[in-house]
Short mmCIF file of C-alpha atoms in Angstrom, two decimals:
data_model
loop_
_atom_site.label_atom_id
_atom_site.label_comp_id
_atom_site.label_asym_id
_atom_site.label_seq_id
_atom_site.Cartn_x
_atom_site.Cartn_y
_atom_site.Cartn_z
CA UNK A 807 0.00 0.00 0.00
CA UNK A 808 1.33 3.41 -0.98
CA UNK A 809 1.09 6.17 1.60
CA UNK A 810 0.89 9.65 0.12
CA UNK A 811 3.08 12.50 1.25
CA UNK A 812 0.07 14.46 2.48
CA UNK A 813 -1.16 11.48 4.52
CA UNK A 814 2.26 11.15 6.16
CA UNK A 815 2.34 14.89 6.84
CA UNK A 816 -1.05 14.70 8.58
CA UNK A 817 0.11 11.80 10.75
CA UNK A 818 3.33 13.57 11.66
CA UNK A 819 1.52 16.63 12.96
CA UNK A 820 3.84 19.17 14.61
CA UNK A 821 6.99 17.09 14.23
CA UNK A 822 9.17 20.21 14.23
CA UNK A 823 8.68 20.63 17.99
CA UNK A 824 11.25 19.12 20.33
CA UNK A 825 15.00 18.97 20.89
CA UNK A 826 17.68 17.93 18.42
CA UNK A 827 18.26 18.52 14.70
CA UNK A 828 15.33 18.44 12.29
CA UNK A 829 16.27 15.13 10.66
CA UNK A 830 16.43 13.43 14.06
CA UNK A 831 13.04 14.80 15.10
CA UNK A 832 11.57 13.60 11.80
CA UNK A 833 13.07 10.11 12.03
CA UNK A 834 11.94 9.79 15.66
CA UNK A 835 8.37 10.71 14.77
CA UNK A 836 8.31 8.38 11.75
CA UNK A 837 9.68 5.57 13.93
CA UNK A 838 6.90 6.15 16.47
CA UNK A 839 4.31 6.04 13.68
CA UNK A 840 5.66 2.62 12.70
CA UNK A 841 5.67 1.36 16.29
CA UNK A 842 2.17 2.74 16.82
CA UNK A 843 0.83 0.92 13.77
CA UNK A 844 -0.26 4.09 12.02
CA UNK A 845 2.28 3.35 9.28
CA UNK A 846 1.40 -0.26 8.55
CA UNK A 847 4.07 -2.87 7.83
CA UNK A 848 4.73 -3.35 4.14
CA UNK A 849 3.39 0.07 3.14
CA UNK A 850 5.58 2.29 0.98
CA UNK A 851 6.51 5.82 1.96
CA UNK A 852 6.53 8.79 -0.42
CA UNK A 853 9.69 9.83 -2.18
CA UNK A 854 12.11 12.11 -0.37
CA UNK A 855 11.23 14.95 -2.71
CA UNK A 856 7.45 14.58 -2.28
CA UNK A 857 7.62 14.32 1.48
CA UNK A 858 9.98 17.30 1.72
CA UNK A 859 7.51 19.37 -0.29
CA UNK A 860 4.56 18.29 1.86
CA UNK A 861 6.48 19.10 5.06
CA UNK A 862 7.94 22.38 3.77
CA UNK A 863 11.41 21.19 4.67
CA UNK A 864 14.58 20.33 2.76
CA UNK A 865 15.09 17.10 0.90
CA UNK A 866 18.34 16.72 2.85
CA UNK A 867 16.35 16.55 6.10
CA UNK A 868 14.03 13.85 4.74
CA UNK A 869 16.92 11.91 3.22
CA UNK A 870 18.81 11.89 6.53
CA UNK A 871 15.67 10.80 8.40
CA UNK A 872 15.03 7.95 5.97
CA UNK A 873 18.67 6.85 6.20
CA UNK A 874 18.44 6.73 10.00
CA UNK A 875 15.32 4.58 9.79
CA UNK A 876 17.02 2.22 7.32
CA UNK A 877 20.05 1.92 9.61
CA UNK A 878 17.82 1.01 12.56
CA UNK A 879 15.70 -1.48 10.63
CA UNK A 880 12.45 0.49 10.29
CA UNK A 881 12.66 0.93 6.50
CA UNK A 882 13.79 -1.33 3.68
CA UNK A 883 15.09 0.16 0.45
CA UNK A 884 16.07 -1.08 -2.97
CA UNK A 885 17.11 0.62 -6.19
CA UNK A 886 14.45 2.66 -8.02
CA UNK A 887 11.74 1.74 -5.48
CA UNK A 888 10.03 3.47 -2.61
CA UNK A 889 11.12 2.78 0.97
CA UNK A 890 9.01 0.07 2.61
CA UNK A 891 7.95 0.08 6.26
CA UNK A 892 9.26 -2.83 8.35
CA UNK A 893 10.28 -3.62 11.91
CA UNK A 894 13.80 -4.42 13.08
CA UNK A 895 14.73 -8.04 13.59
CA UNK A 896 14.20 -9.16 17.18
CA UNK A 897 17.35 -8.75 19.28
CA UNK A 898 18.92 -11.79 20.93
CA UNK A 899 17.03 -12.89 24.06
CA UNK A 900 19.68 -11.58 26.44
CA UNK A 901 19.32 -8.10 24.92
CA UNK A 902 15.60 -8.05 24.29
CA UNK A 903 13.77 -5.32 26.19
CA UNK A 904 10.32 -6.41 27.24
CA UNK A 905 7.72 -5.79 29.86
CA UNK A 906 7.64 -8.10 32.86
CA UNK A 907 4.81 -9.49 34.90
CA UNK A 908 5.43 -6.64 37.36
CA UNK A 909 4.68 -4.00 34.72
CA UNK A 910 1.67 -1.86 35.61
CA UNK A 911 -0.70 -1.58 32.67
CA UNK A 912 -2.31 1.85 32.25
CA UNK A 913 -3.35 1.21 28.65
CA UNK A 914 -6.53 -0.64 29.65
CA UNK A 915 -9.33 1.44 31.18
CA UNK A 916 -11.27 -1.50 32.55
CA UNK A 917 -12.54 -2.36 36.05
CA UNK A 918 -11.85 -5.70 37.76
CA UNK A 919 -14.60 -8.29 37.80
CA UNK A 920 -17.16 -8.15 40.64
CA UNK A 921 -16.64 -11.82 41.43
CA UNK A 922 -19.57 -12.62 43.70
CA UNK A 923 -22.05 -10.70 41.55
CA UNK A 924 -20.87 -12.43 38.38
CA UNK A 925 -20.94 -15.88 40.01
CA UNK A 926 -24.53 -15.34 41.13
CA UNK A 927 -25.63 -14.04 37.71
CA UNK A 928 -24.12 -16.98 35.85
CA UNK A 929 -25.58 -19.46 38.34
CA UNK A 930 -29.03 -18.04 37.62
CA UNK A 931 -28.30 -18.06 33.88
CA UNK A 932 -27.42 -21.75 33.97
CA UNK A 933 -30.70 -22.50 35.74
CA UNK A 934 -32.55 -20.65 32.95
CA UNK A 935 -30.57 -22.18 30.09
CA UNK A 936 -32.57 -25.41 29.62
CA UNK A 937 -35.59 -23.44 28.40
CA UNK A 938 -33.47 -22.55 25.32
CA UNK A 939 -32.37 -26.09 24.48
CA UNK A 940 -35.28 -26.75 22.14
CA UNK A 941 -34.27 -23.76 20.04
CA UNK A 942 -31.33 -23.60 17.63
CA UNK A 943 -29.38 -21.07 19.71
CA UNK A 944 -29.08 -18.53 16.90
CA UNK A 945 -31.15 -15.57 18.06
CA UNK A 946 -31.07 -13.05 15.25
CA UNK A 947 -31.64 -10.09 17.57
CA UNK A 948 -30.71 -11.62 20.93
CA UNK A 949 -32.62 -13.51 23.58
CA UNK A 950 -36.00 -12.16 24.60
CA UNK A 951 -34.81 -12.00 28.22
CA UNK A 952 -31.91 -9.66 27.48
CA UNK A 953 -33.77 -7.49 24.98
CA UNK A 954 -36.46 -6.92 27.61
CA UNK A 955 -33.82 -6.21 30.28
CA UNK A 956 -32.09 -3.61 28.09
CA UNK A 957 -35.44 -2.04 27.20
CA UNK A 958 -36.27 -1.82 30.93
CA UNK A 959 -32.85 -0.25 31.58
CA UNK A 960 -33.86 2.56 29.21
CA UNK A 961 -37.34 2.69 30.75
CA UNK A 962 -35.84 3.30 34.21
CA UNK A 963 -33.96 6.21 32.65
CA UNK A 964 -37.27 7.72 31.45
CA UNK A 965 -36.82 6.63 27.82
CA UNK A 966 -39.66 4.30 26.75
CA UNK A 967 -38.16 1.51 24.63
CA UNK A 968 -39.94 -1.57 23.24
CA UNK A 969 -37.82 -4.75 23.13
CA UNK A 970 -38.08 -4.84 19.32
CA UNK A 971 -35.97 -1.65 19.28
CA UNK A 972 -33.02 -3.60 20.75
CA UNK A 973 -30.44 -5.79 18.97
CA UNK A 974 -27.84 -7.62 21.08
CA UNK A 975 -24.20 -7.61 19.97
CA UNK A 976 -20.83 -8.90 21.14
CA UNK A 977 -19.92 -5.64 22.87
CA UNK A 978 -20.26 -1.97 21.94
CA UNK A 979 -17.31 -2.13 19.54
CA UNK A 980 -19.13 -4.87 17.60
CA UNK A 981 -22.26 -2.72 17.59
CA UNK A 982 -20.37 0.23 16.13
CA UNK A 983 -18.69 -1.93 13.48
CA UNK A 984 -22.05 -3.32 12.37
CA UNK A 985 -23.51 0.18 12.10
CA UNK A 986 -20.49 1.43 10.16
CA UNK A 987 -20.74 -1.41 7.64
CA UNK A 988 -24.49 -0.85 7.32
CA UNK A 989 -24.63 2.94 7.05
CA UNK A 990 -21.35 3.98 5.42
CA UNK A 991 -19.81 3.78 1.98
CA UNK A 992 -16.20 4.44 0.97
CA UNK A 993 -15.21 8.12 1.24
CA UNK A 994 -18.25 9.03 3.34
CA UNK A 995 -17.49 11.58 6.04
CA UNK A 996 -17.99 10.63 9.69
CA UNK A 997 -18.25 13.34 12.34
CA UNK A 998 -16.30 12.30 15.45
CA UNK A 999 -15.35 13.86 18.76
CA UNK A 1000 -11.69 14.84 18.86
CA UNK A 1001 -10.22 13.13 20.82
CA UNK A 1002 -12.29 9.95 20.74
CA UNK A 1003 -12.11 6.20 21.31
CA UNK A 1004 -9.24 4.76 19.20
CA UNK A 1005 -11.12 1.66 18.05
CA UNK A 1006 -13.91 3.87 16.71
CA UNK A 1007 -11.42 5.67 14.47
CA UNK A 1008 -10.12 2.35 13.24
CA UNK A 1009 -13.65 1.06 12.65
CA UNK A 1010 -14.42 3.98 10.36
CA UNK A 1011 -11.14 3.88 8.48
CA UNK A 1012 -11.55 0.13 7.86
CA UNK A 1013 -14.77 0.84 5.92
CA UNK A 1014 -12.79 3.56 4.09
CA UNK A 1015 -14.80 6.41 5.58
CA UNK A 1016 -13.14 9.76 6.30
CA UNK A 1017 -13.18 11.01 9.91
CA UNK A 1018 -14.33 14.61 10.30
CA UNK A 1019 -12.99 15.70 13.67
CA UNK A 1020 -14.70 18.30 15.85
CA UNK A 1021 -12.74 19.30 18.94
CA UNK A 1022 -13.95 18.47 22.43
CA UNK A 1023 -12.41 21.37 24.30
CA UNK A 1024 -11.78 21.40 28.07
CA UNK A 1025 -15.04 23.34 28.28
CA UNK A 1026 -16.91 20.69 26.30
CA UNK A 1027 -18.72 20.43 22.98
CA UNK A 1028 -19.27 23.30 20.50
CA UNK A 1029 -22.80 22.99 19.09
CA UNK A 1030 -22.14 25.41 16.22
CA UNK A 1031 -19.16 23.38 15.01
CA UNK A 1032 -21.06 20.13 15.37
CA UNK A 1033 -24.00 21.44 13.33
CA UNK A 1034 -21.69 22.79 10.63
CA UNK A 1035 -19.75 19.52 10.37
CA UNK A 1036 -22.91 17.39 10.34
CA UNK A 1037 -24.12 19.11 7.16
CA UNK A 1038 -21.38 17.37 5.16
CA UNK A 1039 -21.27 14.11 7.14
CA UNK A 1040 -23.00 10.80 6.46
CA UNK A 1041 -22.83 9.76 10.10
CA UNK A 1042 -21.91 11.19 13.50
CA UNK A 1043 -20.39 9.28 16.40
CA UNK A 1044 -20.44 10.99 19.81
CA UNK A 1045 -19.61 9.93 23.39
CA UNK A 1046 -21.58 12.44 25.48
CA UNK A 1047 -21.65 10.41 28.72
CA UNK A 1048 -18.28 10.61 30.55
CA UNK A 1049 -16.44 10.88 27.28
CA UNK A 1050 -13.57 8.53 26.54
CA UNK A 1051 -10.83 9.74 27.04
CA UNK A 1052 -11.57 13.13 28.67
CA UNK A 1053 -14.29 12.06 31.13
CA UNK A 1054 -16.42 15.08 30.23
CA UNK A 1055 -20.22 14.85 30.36
CA UNK A 1056 -22.32 16.77 27.83
CA UNK A 1057 -24.65 19.21 29.62
CA UNK A 1058 -28.41 18.96 29.17
CA UNK A 1059 -28.46 22.34 27.44
CA UNK A 1060 -26.12 21.07 24.72
CA UNK A 1061 -28.11 17.84 24.29
CA UNK A 1062 -31.28 19.85 23.86
CA UNK A 1063 -29.65 22.15 21.29
CA UNK A 1064 -28.17 19.41 19.08
CA UNK A 1065 -30.21 18.56 15.99
CA UNK A 1066 -27.63 17.05 13.67
CA UNK A 1067 -28.45 16.68 9.99
CA UNK A 1068 -27.00 13.16 9.71
CA UNK A 1069 -27.68 9.84 11.46
CA UNK A 1070 -26.14 10.04 14.92
CA UNK A 1071 -24.65 7.15 16.91
CA UNK A 1072 -24.44 7.77 20.66
CA UNK A 1073 -22.04 5.66 22.71
CA UNK A 1074 -23.50 5.10 26.18
CA UNK A 1075 -20.90 2.65 27.47
CA UNK A 1076 -19.96 4.91 30.41
CA UNK A 1077 -23.48 6.09 31.33
CA UNK A 1078 -23.73 4.26 34.67
CA UNK A 1079 -20.36 5.53 35.94
CA UNK A 1080 -21.42 8.91 37.31
CA UNK A 1081 -19.11 9.73 40.21
CA UNK A 1082 -20.24 13.24 41.15
CA UNK A 1083 -24.01 13.26 40.71
CA UNK A 1084 -26.76 11.45 38.89
CA UNK A 1085 -26.31 9.55 35.63
CA UNK A 1086 -27.03 11.71 32.56
CA UNK A 1087 -30.34 11.41 30.79
CA UNK A 1088 -30.41 9.39 27.56
CA UNK A 1089 -29.39 11.44 24.55
CA UNK A 1090 -32.37 10.03 22.63
CA UNK A 1091 -34.73 11.91 24.95
CA UNK A 1092 -33.71 15.07 23.10
CA UNK A 1093 -32.88 13.53 19.70
CA UNK A 1094 -35.39 10.71 19.17
CA UNK A 1095 -33.70 9.64 15.94
CA UNK A 1096 -30.40 8.95 17.72
CA UNK A 1097 -29.00 5.44 17.46
CA UNK A 1098 -27.76 4.35 20.89
CA UNK A 1099 -25.12 1.72 21.59
CA UNK A 1100 -24.17 0.39 25.00
CA UNK A 1101 -22.49 -2.46 26.84
CA UNK A 1102 -21.63 -3.77 30.29
CA UNK A 1103 -17.85 -3.82 29.69
CA UNK A 1104 -17.18 -0.77 31.89
CA UNK A 1105 -20.04 -0.97 34.35
CA UNK A 1106 -19.63 -4.72 35.04
CA UNK A 1107 -16.60 -6.37 33.43
CA UNK A 1108 -14.73 -6.28 30.14
CA UNK A 1109 -14.79 -10.06 29.87
CA UNK A 1110 -18.58 -10.02 29.60
CA UNK A 1111 -18.73 -9.32 25.87
CA UNK A 1112 -22.31 -8.13 25.66
CA UNK A 1113 -23.49 -4.95 23.96
CA UNK A 1114 -26.55 -3.64 22.18
CA UNK A 1115 -27.99 -1.23 19.65
CA UNK A 1116 -31.15 0.77 20.33
CA UNK A 1117 -32.73 1.86 17.04
CA UNK A 1118 -35.86 1.48 14.93
CA UNK A 1119 -36.81 -2.07 13.89
CA UNK A 1120 -36.27 -1.20 10.22
CA UNK A 1121 -32.66 -0.17 10.87
CA UNK A 1122 -32.05 -3.19 13.10
CA UNK A 1123 -33.24 -5.44 10.27
CA UNK A 1124 -30.61 -3.88 7.98
CA UNK A 1125 -27.94 -4.30 10.67
CA UNK A 1126 -28.93 -7.92 11.19
CA UNK A 1127 -28.53 -8.61 7.47
CA UNK A 1128 -25.06 -7.03 7.58
CA UNK A 1129 -24.18 -9.15 10.59
CA UNK A 1130 -24.77 -12.43 8.76
CA UNK A 1131 -21.47 -11.95 6.91
CA UNK A 1132 -19.42 -12.06 10.14
CA UNK A 1133 -21.29 -13.94 12.89
CA UNK A 1134 -24.64 -15.54 13.65
CA UNK A 1135 -25.36 -14.26 17.13
CA UNK A 1136 -24.26 -13.74 20.72
CA UNK A 1137 -23.66 -16.58 23.24
CA UNK A 1138 -26.86 -17.44 25.09
CA UNK A 1139 -25.45 -17.99 28.59
CA UNK A 1140 -23.72 -14.60 28.61
CA UNK A 1141 -26.96 -12.97 27.49
CA UNK A 1142 -28.95 -14.60 30.27
CA UNK A 1143 -26.37 -13.58 32.86
CA UNK A 1144 -26.37 -10.00 31.60
CA UNK A 1145 -30.16 -9.90 31.77
CA UNK A 1146 -29.92 -10.89 35.44
CA UNK A 1147 -27.39 -8.15 36.11
CA UNK A 1148 -29.47 -5.48 34.38
CA UNK A 1149 -32.71 -6.55 36.07
CA UNK A 1150 -30.98 -6.43 39.47
CA UNK A 1151 -29.62 -2.92 38.74
CA UNK A 1152 -26.02 -4.12 39.07
CA UNK A 1153 -24.60 -1.73 36.45
CA UNK A 1154 -24.65 1.11 38.97
CA UNK A 1155 -23.32 -0.22 42.26
CA UNK A 1156 -22.63 2.35 45.03
CA UNK A 1157 -19.62 0.40 46.32
CA UNK A 1158 -17.99 0.37 42.87
CA UNK A 1159 -18.58 4.08 42.42
CA UNK A 1160 -17.02 4.79 45.84
CA UNK A 1161 -13.94 2.79 44.87
CA UNK A 1162 -13.66 4.65 41.56
CA UNK A 1163 -13.88 8.00 43.34
CA UNK A 1164 -11.10 7.09 45.76
CA UNK A 1165 -8.95 5.74 42.92
CA UNK A 1166 -9.56 8.87 40.85
CA UNK A 1167 -8.49 11.03 43.78
CA UNK A 1168 -5.43 8.86 44.44
CA UNK A 1169 -4.34 9.14 40.81
CA UNK A 1170 -4.66 12.92 40.82
CA UNK A 1171 -2.76 13.10 44.11
CA UNK A 1172 0.06 10.98 42.67
CA UNK A 1173 0.25 13.24 39.62
CA UNK A 1174 0.43 16.33 41.84
CA UNK A 1175 3.27 14.77 43.82
CA UNK A 1176 5.40 13.17 41.11
CA UNK A 1177 4.41 15.00 37.90
CA UNK A 1178 3.35 18.43 39.15
CA UNK A 1179 3.58 20.05 35.70
CA UNK A 1180 0.98 17.67 34.27
CA UNK A 1181 -2.55 19.05 34.14
CA UNK A 1182 -5.39 16.54 34.63
CA UNK A 1183 -8.89 18.03 35.13
CA UNK A 1184 -11.29 16.30 37.50
CA UNK A 1185 -13.83 14.30 35.45
CA UNK A 1186 -17.37 13.91 36.82
CA UNK A 1187 -17.48 10.24 35.86
CA UNK A 1188 -16.10 7.46 33.71
CA UNK A 1189 -12.79 5.72 34.36
CA UNK A 1190 -10.04 7.96 32.93
CA UNK A 1191 -8.14 11.21 33.31
CA UNK A 1192 -6.97 13.09 30.21
CA UNK A 1193 -3.55 14.33 31.28
CA UNK A 1194 -1.71 17.14 29.49
CA UNK A 1195 2.10 17.39 29.61
CA UNK A 1196 4.00 20.67 29.10
CA UNK A 1197 5.83 19.24 26.06
CA UNK A 1198 4.76 17.04 23.10
CA UNK A 1199 6.33 13.84 24.39
CA UNK A 1200 3.39 11.43 24.49
CA UNK A 1201 4.44 8.92 21.80
CA UNK A 1202 8.08 8.94 22.90
CA UNK A 1203 6.99 8.45 26.51
CA UNK A 1204 4.80 5.48 25.54
CA UNK A 1205 7.73 3.90 23.70
CA UNK A 1206 10.06 4.13 26.71
CA UNK A 1207 7.65 3.72 29.64
CA UNK A 1208 7.73 -0.13 29.67
CA UNK A 1209 11.46 0.05 30.38
CA UNK A 1210 10.42 1.65 33.68
CA UNK A 1211 7.65 -0.79 34.50
CA UNK A 1212 4.50 0.91 33.17
CA UNK A 1213 2.56 0.92 29.90
CA UNK A 1214 0.45 3.88 28.75
CA UNK A 1215 -1.82 4.87 25.88
CA UNK A 1216 -0.29 7.81 24.01
CA UNK A 1217 -2.50 10.75 23.10
CA UNK A 1218 -2.24 10.49 19.28
CA UNK A 1219 -4.00 7.12 19.41
CA UNK A 1220 -7.16 9.03 20.38
CA UNK A 1221 -7.05 11.43 17.44
CA UNK A 1222 -6.13 11.93 13.81
CA UNK A 1223 -3.41 13.92 12.12
CA UNK A 1224 -0.83 13.42 14.86
CA UNK A 1225 -2.86 15.41 17.39
CA UNK A 1226 -2.58 15.14 21.19
CA UNK A 1227 1.17 14.61 21.53
CA UNK A 1228 0.92 16.46 24.84
CA UNK A 1229 -1.70 14.09 26.21
CA UNK A 1230 -1.95 10.61 27.66
CA UNK A 1231 -5.01 8.79 28.94
CA UNK A 1232 -4.68 7.57 32.52
CA UNK A 1233 -7.29 5.12 33.86
CA UNK A 1234 -8.09 4.97 37.56
CA UNK A 1235 -9.36 1.38 37.57
CA UNK A 1236 -6.45 0.02 39.66
CA UNK A 1237 -6.03 0.15 43.47
CA UNK A 1238 -4.66 3.46 44.84
CA UNK A 1239 -1.27 2.02 45.87
CA UNK A 1240 -0.74 0.57 42.39
CA UNK A 1241 -1.75 3.84 40.73
CA UNK A 1242 0.75 5.77 42.86
CA UNK A 1243 3.49 3.31 41.93
CA UNK A 1244 2.60 3.62 38.25
CA UNK A 1245 2.90 7.42 38.35
CA UNK A 1246 6.26 7.21 40.13
CA UNK A 1247 7.49 4.95 37.34
CA UNK A 1248 6.05 7.25 34.69
CA UNK A 1249 7.90 10.18 36.26
CA UNK A 1250 11.16 8.21 36.00
CA UNK A 1251 10.41 7.49 32.34
CA UNK A 1252 9.86 11.19 31.70
CA UNK A 1253 13.18 11.99 33.40
CA UNK A 1254 14.96 9.41 31.24
CA UNK A 1255 13.38 10.94 28.16
CA UNK A 1256 14.63 14.38 29.18
CA UNK A 1257 18.15 12.93 29.42
CA UNK A 1258 17.93 11.79 25.79
CA UNK A 1259 16.87 8.16 26.23
CA UNK A 1260 14.69 6.56 23.56
CA UNK A 1261 12.36 3.60 23.58
CA UNK A 1262 11.43 0.94 21.05
CA UNK A 1263 8.31 -0.60 22.60
CA UNK A 1264 5.31 -1.07 20.41
CA UNK A 1265 2.00 0.26 21.74
CA UNK A 1266 0.04 -1.94 24.07
CA UNK A 1267 -3.59 -2.77 23.17
CA UNK A 1268 -6.09 -0.12 24.24
CA UNK A 1269 -9.48 -0.74 25.83
#
């Protein structure tokens, strides 16, 4: 696959910032794009001349950067051919740098399993399972029990929802992928929050749609910009409830004012994780045409791969037809267990919310003590802080952090065009003592970076 010079320039963003000569800054940023997977293996880079023109820099700078990448094994070259992206050969075992079992993982924003609650729900599900044995097990829209439980979950939130407006999926990510394949065509524009959930960006690019980013500022969403962008978009994807990664919650006044001109998908995965007040009202109360997706991955456990789509039956029929190309349904036992959890109101447990509050406060305290120059606003809910560093070091910090016993999700993974190099997402789903240790290790990684150290770790998975 050929990558154009303008595409590379967008991914590089503000590569000119930082210490060292220009060619070193450029090679470092290109190397991080390879490690981050944004420059895919086997793809071919633009010529030195084309990239120099796109970056408004000298061909000498680009040539030196490419040569450095070739020397370190990140590019392969041959006569009269474009440079091809690769990864260096693995070093010998005694020299290989890798994370250990003691590494603290801050790339996953996921709570631990509520063991007793899950055991009880699955025990009940197994008792209910025999009633399904006479059926073939392939429920096109999900089991009646779970569809009714999800509909009642909306009903408790003052949004009347018949069960035939619900389709069960294998998580919210699966729901979004089905909607993208159903509603989008190549080169369609998709309005997204910026930053947003990384797997959403990937979902849209895999169907060859073009993300149309609208900034989520520290003060929140800009309705005028959203309305303007929606006029040229084929779909909008928003996370108004404890936004991932910033933790912001869209005010009622903004929800009431939004009347987007394109189909709008609302991600409600974080809805039940209000830490400082009541859960927000459903977006569809104010925009009845909104397509809602949700799951129990954050409110219960990530290993319970159950999600749903709330939409009109006619749209769900189209989605179900799309789904036949990839899978035939969701496991029955997991659906029955999730129905139990929803019916028993276990997605909003006071004890869990208290733990999240204390962990959020412990994480902010650790940042104030060990990384005092990092700004991390207090989110009203969700599971993450959106931390801003004084310098654009996010990708370089993610590449070196495992050497110091911590993995992080770099800011550019949550945006497009190389944005958010000053940001990292920090989840507070671990115990306070572990969070404090992770921040101490991150501070050591930042100090090593300031001394000129570099890292070669590939990004950890993000959830």
